[in-house]
CSV table of C-alpha atoms in Angstrom, one decimal:
chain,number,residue,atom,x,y,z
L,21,UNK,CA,-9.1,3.2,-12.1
L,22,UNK,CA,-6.8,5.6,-10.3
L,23,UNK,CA,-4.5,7.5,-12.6
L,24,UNK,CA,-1.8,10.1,-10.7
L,25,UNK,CA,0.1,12.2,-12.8
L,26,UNK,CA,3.9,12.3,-12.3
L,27,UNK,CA,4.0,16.5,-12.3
L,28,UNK,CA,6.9,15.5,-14.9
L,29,UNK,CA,6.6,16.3,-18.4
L,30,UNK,CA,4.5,13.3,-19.1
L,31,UNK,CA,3.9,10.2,-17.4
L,32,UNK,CA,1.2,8.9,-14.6
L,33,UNK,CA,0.8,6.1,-12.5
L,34,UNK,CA,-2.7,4.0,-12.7
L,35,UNK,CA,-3.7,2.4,-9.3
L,36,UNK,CA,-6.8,0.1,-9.0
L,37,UNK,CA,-6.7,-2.4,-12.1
L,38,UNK,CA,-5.9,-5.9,-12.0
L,39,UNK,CA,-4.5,-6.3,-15.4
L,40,UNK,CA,-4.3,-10.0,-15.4
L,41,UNK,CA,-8.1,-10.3,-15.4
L,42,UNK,CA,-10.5,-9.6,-17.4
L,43,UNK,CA,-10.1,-6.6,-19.4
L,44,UNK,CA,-13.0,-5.2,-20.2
L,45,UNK,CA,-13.8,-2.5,-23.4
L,46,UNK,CA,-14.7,-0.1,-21.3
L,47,UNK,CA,-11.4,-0.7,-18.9
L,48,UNK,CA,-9.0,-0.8,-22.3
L,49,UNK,CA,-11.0,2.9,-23.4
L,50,UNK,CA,-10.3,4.4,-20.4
L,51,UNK,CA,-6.5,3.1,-20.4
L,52,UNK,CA,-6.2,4.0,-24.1
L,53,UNK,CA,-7.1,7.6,-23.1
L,54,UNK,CA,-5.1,7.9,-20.0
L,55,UNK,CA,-2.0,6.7,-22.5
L,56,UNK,CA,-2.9,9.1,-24.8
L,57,UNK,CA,-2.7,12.0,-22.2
L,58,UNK,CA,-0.1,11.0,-20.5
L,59,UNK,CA,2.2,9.2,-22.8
L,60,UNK,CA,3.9,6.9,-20.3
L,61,UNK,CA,1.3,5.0,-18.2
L,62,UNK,CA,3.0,2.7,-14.9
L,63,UNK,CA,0.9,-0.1,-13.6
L,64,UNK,CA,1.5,-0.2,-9.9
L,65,UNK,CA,0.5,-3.7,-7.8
L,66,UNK,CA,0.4,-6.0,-10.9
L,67,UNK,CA,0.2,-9.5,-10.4
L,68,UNK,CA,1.4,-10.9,-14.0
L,69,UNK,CA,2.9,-13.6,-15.6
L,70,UNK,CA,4.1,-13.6,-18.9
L,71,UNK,CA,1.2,-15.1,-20.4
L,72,UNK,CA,-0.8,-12.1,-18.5
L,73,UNK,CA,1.6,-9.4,-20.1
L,74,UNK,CA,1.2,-11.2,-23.8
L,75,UNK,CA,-3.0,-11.2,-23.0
L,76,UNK,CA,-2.9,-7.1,-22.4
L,77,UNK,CA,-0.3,-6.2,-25.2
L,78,UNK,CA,-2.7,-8.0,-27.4
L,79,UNK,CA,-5.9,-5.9,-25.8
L,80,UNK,CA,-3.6,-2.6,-26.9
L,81,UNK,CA,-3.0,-3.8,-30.7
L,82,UNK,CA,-1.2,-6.4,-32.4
L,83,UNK,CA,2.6,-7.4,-31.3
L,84,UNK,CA,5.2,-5.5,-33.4
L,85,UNK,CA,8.4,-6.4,-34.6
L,86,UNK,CA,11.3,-6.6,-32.2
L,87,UNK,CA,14.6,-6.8,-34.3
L,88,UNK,CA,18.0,-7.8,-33.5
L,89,UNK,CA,16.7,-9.5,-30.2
L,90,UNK,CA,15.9,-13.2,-29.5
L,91,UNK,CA,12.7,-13.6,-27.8
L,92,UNK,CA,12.7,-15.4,-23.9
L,93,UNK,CA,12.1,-19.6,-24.1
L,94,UNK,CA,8.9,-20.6,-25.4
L,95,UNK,CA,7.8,-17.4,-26.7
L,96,UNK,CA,7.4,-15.1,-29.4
L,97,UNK,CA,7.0,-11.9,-28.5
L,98,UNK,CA,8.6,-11.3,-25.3
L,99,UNK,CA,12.2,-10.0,-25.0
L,100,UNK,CA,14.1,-10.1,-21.8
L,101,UNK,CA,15.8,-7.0,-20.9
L,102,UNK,CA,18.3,-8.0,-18.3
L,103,UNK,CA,21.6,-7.3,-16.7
L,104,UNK,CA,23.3,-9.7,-13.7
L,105,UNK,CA,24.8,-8.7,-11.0
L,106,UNK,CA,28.1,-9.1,-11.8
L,107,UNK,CA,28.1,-8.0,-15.3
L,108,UNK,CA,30.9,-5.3,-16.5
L,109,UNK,CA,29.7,-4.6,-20.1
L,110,UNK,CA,28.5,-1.1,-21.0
L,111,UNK,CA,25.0,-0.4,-20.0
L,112,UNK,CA,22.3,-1.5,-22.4
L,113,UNK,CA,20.2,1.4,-24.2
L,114,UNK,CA,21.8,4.6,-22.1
L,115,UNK,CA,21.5,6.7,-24.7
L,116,UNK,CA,18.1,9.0,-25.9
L,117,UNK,CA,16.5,6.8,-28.8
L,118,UNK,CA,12.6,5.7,-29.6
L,119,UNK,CA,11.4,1.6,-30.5
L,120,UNK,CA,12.4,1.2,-33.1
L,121,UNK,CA,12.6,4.5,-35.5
L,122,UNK,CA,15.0,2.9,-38.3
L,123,UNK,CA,11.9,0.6,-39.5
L,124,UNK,CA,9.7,1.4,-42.4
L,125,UNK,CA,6.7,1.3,-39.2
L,126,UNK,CA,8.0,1.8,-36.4
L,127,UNK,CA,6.0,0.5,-33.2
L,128,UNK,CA,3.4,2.6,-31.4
L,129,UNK,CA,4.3,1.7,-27.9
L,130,UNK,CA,6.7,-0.7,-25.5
L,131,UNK,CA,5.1,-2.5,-22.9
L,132,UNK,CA,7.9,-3.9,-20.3
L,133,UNK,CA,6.8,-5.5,-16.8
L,134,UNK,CA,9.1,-6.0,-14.0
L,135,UNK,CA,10.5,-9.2,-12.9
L,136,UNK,CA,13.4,-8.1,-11.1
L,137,UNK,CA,14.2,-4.8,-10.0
L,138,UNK,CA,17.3,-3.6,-7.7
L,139,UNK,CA,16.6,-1.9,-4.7
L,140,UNK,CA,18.1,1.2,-6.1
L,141,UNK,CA,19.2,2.9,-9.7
L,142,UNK,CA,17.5,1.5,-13.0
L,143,UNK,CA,15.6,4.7,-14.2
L,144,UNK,CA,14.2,5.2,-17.1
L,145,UNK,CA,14.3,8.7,-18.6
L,146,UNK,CA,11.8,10.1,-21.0
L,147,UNK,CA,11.8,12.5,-23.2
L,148,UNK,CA,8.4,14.4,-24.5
L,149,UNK,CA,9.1,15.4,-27.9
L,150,UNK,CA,5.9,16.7,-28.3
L,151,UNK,CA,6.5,19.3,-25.6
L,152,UNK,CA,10.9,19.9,-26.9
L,153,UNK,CA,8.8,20.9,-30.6
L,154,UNK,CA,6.0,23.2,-29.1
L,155,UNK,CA,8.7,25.2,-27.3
L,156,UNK,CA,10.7,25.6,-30.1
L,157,UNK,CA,10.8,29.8,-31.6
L,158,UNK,CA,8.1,29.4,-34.5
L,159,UNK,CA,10.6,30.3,-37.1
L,160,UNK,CA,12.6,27.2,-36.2
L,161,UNK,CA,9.4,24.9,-36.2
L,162,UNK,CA,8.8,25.9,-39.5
L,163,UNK,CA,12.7,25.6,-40.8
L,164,UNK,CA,12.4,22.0,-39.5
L,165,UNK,CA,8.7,21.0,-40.7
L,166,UNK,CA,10.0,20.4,-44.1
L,167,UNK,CA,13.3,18.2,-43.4
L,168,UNK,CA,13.5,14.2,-43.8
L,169,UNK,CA,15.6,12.2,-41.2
L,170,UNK,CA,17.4,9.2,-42.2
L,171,UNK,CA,17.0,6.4,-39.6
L,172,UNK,CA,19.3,3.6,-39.0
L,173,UNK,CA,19.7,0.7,-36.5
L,174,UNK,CA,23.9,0.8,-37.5
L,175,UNK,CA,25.4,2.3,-35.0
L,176,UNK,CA,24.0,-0.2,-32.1
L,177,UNK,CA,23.4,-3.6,-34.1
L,178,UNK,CA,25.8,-3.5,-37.3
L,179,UNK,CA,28.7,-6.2,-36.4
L,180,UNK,CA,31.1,-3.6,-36.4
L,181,UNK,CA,28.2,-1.7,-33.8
L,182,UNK,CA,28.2,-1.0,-30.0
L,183,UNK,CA,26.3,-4.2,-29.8
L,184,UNK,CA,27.9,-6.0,-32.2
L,185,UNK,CA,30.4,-8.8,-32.8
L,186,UNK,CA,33.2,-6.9,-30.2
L,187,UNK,CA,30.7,-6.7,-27.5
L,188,UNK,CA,31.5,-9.2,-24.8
L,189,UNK,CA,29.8,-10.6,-21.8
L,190,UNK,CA,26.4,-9.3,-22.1
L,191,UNK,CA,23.8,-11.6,-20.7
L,192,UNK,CA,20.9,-9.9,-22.8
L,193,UNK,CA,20.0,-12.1,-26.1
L,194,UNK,CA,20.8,-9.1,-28.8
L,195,UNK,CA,21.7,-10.8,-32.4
L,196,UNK,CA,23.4,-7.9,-34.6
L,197,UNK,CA,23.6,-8.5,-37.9
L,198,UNK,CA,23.8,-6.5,-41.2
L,199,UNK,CA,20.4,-5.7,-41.8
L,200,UNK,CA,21.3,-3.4,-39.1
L,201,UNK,CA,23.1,-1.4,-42.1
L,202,UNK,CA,19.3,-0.4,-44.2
L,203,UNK,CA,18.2,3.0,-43.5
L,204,UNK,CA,14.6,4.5,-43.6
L,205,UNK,CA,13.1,8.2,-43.9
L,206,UNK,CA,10.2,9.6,-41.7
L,207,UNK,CA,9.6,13.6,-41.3
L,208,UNK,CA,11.8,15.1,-38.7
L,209,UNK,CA,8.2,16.7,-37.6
L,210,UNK,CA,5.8,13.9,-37.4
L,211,UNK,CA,2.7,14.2,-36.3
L,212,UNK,CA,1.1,11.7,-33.9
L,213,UNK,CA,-1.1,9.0,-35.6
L,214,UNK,CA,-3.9,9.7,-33.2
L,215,UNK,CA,-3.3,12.7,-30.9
L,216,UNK,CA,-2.0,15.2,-34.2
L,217,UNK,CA,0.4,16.7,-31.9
L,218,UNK,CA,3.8,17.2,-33.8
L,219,UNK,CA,7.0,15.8,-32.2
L,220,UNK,CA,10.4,15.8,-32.8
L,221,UNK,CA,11.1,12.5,-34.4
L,222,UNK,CA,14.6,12.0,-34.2
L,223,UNK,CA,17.6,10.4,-31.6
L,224,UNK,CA,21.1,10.6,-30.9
L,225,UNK,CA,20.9,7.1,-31.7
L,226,UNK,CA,19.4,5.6,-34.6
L,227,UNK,CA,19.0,9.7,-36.8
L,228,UNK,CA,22.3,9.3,-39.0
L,229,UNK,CA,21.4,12.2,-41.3
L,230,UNK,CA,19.0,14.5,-43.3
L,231,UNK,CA,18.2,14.0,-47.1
L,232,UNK,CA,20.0,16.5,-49.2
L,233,UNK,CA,21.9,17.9,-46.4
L,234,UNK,CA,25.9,17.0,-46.0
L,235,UNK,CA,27.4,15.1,-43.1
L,236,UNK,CA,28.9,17.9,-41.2
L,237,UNK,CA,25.6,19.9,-41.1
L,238,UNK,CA,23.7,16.8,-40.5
L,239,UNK,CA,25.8,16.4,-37.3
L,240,UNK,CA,25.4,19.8,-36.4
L,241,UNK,CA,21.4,19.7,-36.8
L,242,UNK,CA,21.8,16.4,-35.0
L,243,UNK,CA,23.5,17.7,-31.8
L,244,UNK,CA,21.0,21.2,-31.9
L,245,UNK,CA,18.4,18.9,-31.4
L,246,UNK,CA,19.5,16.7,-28.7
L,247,UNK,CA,20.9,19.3,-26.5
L,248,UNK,CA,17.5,21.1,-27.5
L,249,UNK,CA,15.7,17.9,-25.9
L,250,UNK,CA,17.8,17.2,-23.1
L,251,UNK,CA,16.3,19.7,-20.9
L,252,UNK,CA,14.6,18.5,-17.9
L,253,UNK,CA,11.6,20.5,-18.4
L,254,UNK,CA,10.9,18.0,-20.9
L,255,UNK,CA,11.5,15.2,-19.1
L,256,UNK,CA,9.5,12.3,-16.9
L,257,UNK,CA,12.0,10.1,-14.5
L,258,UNK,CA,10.5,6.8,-14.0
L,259,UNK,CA,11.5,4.7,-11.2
L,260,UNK,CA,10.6,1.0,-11.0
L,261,UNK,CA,8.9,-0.7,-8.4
L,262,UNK,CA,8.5,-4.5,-8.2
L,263,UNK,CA,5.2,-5.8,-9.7
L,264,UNK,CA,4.5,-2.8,-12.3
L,265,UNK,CA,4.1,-3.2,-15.5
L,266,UNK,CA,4.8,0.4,-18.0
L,267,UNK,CA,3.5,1.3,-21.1
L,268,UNK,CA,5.1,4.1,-23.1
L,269,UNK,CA,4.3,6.1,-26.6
L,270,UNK,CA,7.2,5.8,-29.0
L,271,UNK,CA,5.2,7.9,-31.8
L,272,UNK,CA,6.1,10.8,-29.3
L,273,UNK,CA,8.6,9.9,-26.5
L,274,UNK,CA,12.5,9.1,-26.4
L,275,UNK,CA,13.9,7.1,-23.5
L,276,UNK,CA,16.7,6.2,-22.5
L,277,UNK,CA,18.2,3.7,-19.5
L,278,UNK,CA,19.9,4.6,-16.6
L,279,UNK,CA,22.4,2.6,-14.1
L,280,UNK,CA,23.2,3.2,-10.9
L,281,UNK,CA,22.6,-0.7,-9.3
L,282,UNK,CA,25.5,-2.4,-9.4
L,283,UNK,CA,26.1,-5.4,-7.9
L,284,UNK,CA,22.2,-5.8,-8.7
L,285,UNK,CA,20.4,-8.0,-10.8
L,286,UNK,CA,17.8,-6.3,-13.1
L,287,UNK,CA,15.7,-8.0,-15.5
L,288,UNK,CA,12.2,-6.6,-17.4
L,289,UNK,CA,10.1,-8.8,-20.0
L,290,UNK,CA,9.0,-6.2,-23.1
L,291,UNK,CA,6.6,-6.7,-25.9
L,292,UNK,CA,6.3,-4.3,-28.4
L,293,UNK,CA,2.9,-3.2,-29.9
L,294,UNK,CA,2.9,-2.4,-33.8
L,295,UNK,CA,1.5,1.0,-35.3
């Protein structure tokens, strides 16, 4: 196992593993500590079918929940993330956010694998949020350590939500609904389940406020911390290539889509792997 690391905030590409063999303990150690490392792993030359990408989610943990999403024909656990060529509706998932935050247990990691990628544009952004906390002024991580986010899934999959009932022509299977409307609390400073680092655990799109603090401020702390993160020198740009399969870390990363192939039909198959 090759593993070449992107010189980006986090992320490396792996190089000499057929993941749709046999995987064996000592393979799924060594991937589970490149992961850990790096935080974004990307599978080059894979040769998988989708009953391949379901047999190495399930070597990484159990599958997770996937809300407001219906699953591809005869399966389960695989969501289709898609968009055709000729579609005009906004661009799915553009904006900085981590699987899926407003659960009680949100998922440890995202596992999509290519089945159609344009011959240019489709990035995915990440964020390290890890590395946005460690180079924050001391002071200010300690201000934060103390604070509880409220999560939400409302402003994306509520009916009245960007991906709700007035959301036309989409080709991607999202069901909104008004479970989208519950909210949850995690520590704005979490620390990783395995690593201990402590990262930022927050978005622009599913953080709707701070317990005991007002709206106003709450917006206020909200937008600090997103321009905070949106620095490239805490970023990894990924770029897709035909055949790879990706695994990312949501107990530490945001991410976010990017466009840029119209005209292009893009489609990814994603499980999601529980905590």
């Amino acid at each position: 196992m090759i593993v070449e690391p992107s010189g980006q905030a986090c992320g490396a590409t792996v190089r000499g593993v057929d993941l749709a063999s046999e995987l064996s303990p000592s393979l799924i150690a060594d991937i589970q500590s490149a992961w850990l490392e790096h935080k974004v792993l990307a599978f080059a030359d894979q040769c998988m079918d989708d009953d391949a990408l379901e047999r190495f989610s399930l070597a990484m943990g159990e599958f997770g929940e996937d809300p407001f999403f219906d699953p591809i024909k005869g399966r389960k656990n695989i969501a289709a993330i898609q968009r055709e060529a000729d579609e005009t509706s906004p661009l799915f998932s553009e904006n900085w956010h981590s699987y899926w935050s407003f659960l009680a247990e949100p998922p440890k990691a995202t596992c999509p694998m290519a089945v159609e990628i344009p011959p240019v544009g489709g990035d995915t952004l990440f964020c390290d949020q890890g590395a946005a906390f460690a180079a924050l002024p001391e002071a200010r991580q300690q201000e934060l350590r103390p604070i509880k986010a409220v999560h939400s899934a409302r402003r994306g999959y509520a009916p009245d939500g960007l991906y709700g009932d007035n959301d036309k022509g989409r080709s991607m299977a999202i069901r909104p609904g008004e479970a989208a409307m519950a909210t949850y609390t995690h520590p704005l400073v979490k620390p990783h389940a395995e690593t201990g680092e402590e990262v930022l655990f927050c978005s622009i799109s599913y953080t709707i406020g701070f317990e005991g603090m007002d709206d106003m401020s709450a917006m206020q702390l909200i937008m600090e911390l997103h321009q905070w993160c949106d620095q490239e020198r805490f970023h990894y740009r990924h770029k897709w290539e035909p055949d790879m399969l990706v695994m990312w870390d949501n107990r530490c990363l945001n991410h976010k889509a990017t466009g840029g192939y119209e005209g292009h039909r893009r489609e990814l198959h994603r499980t999601t792997i529980a905590a």
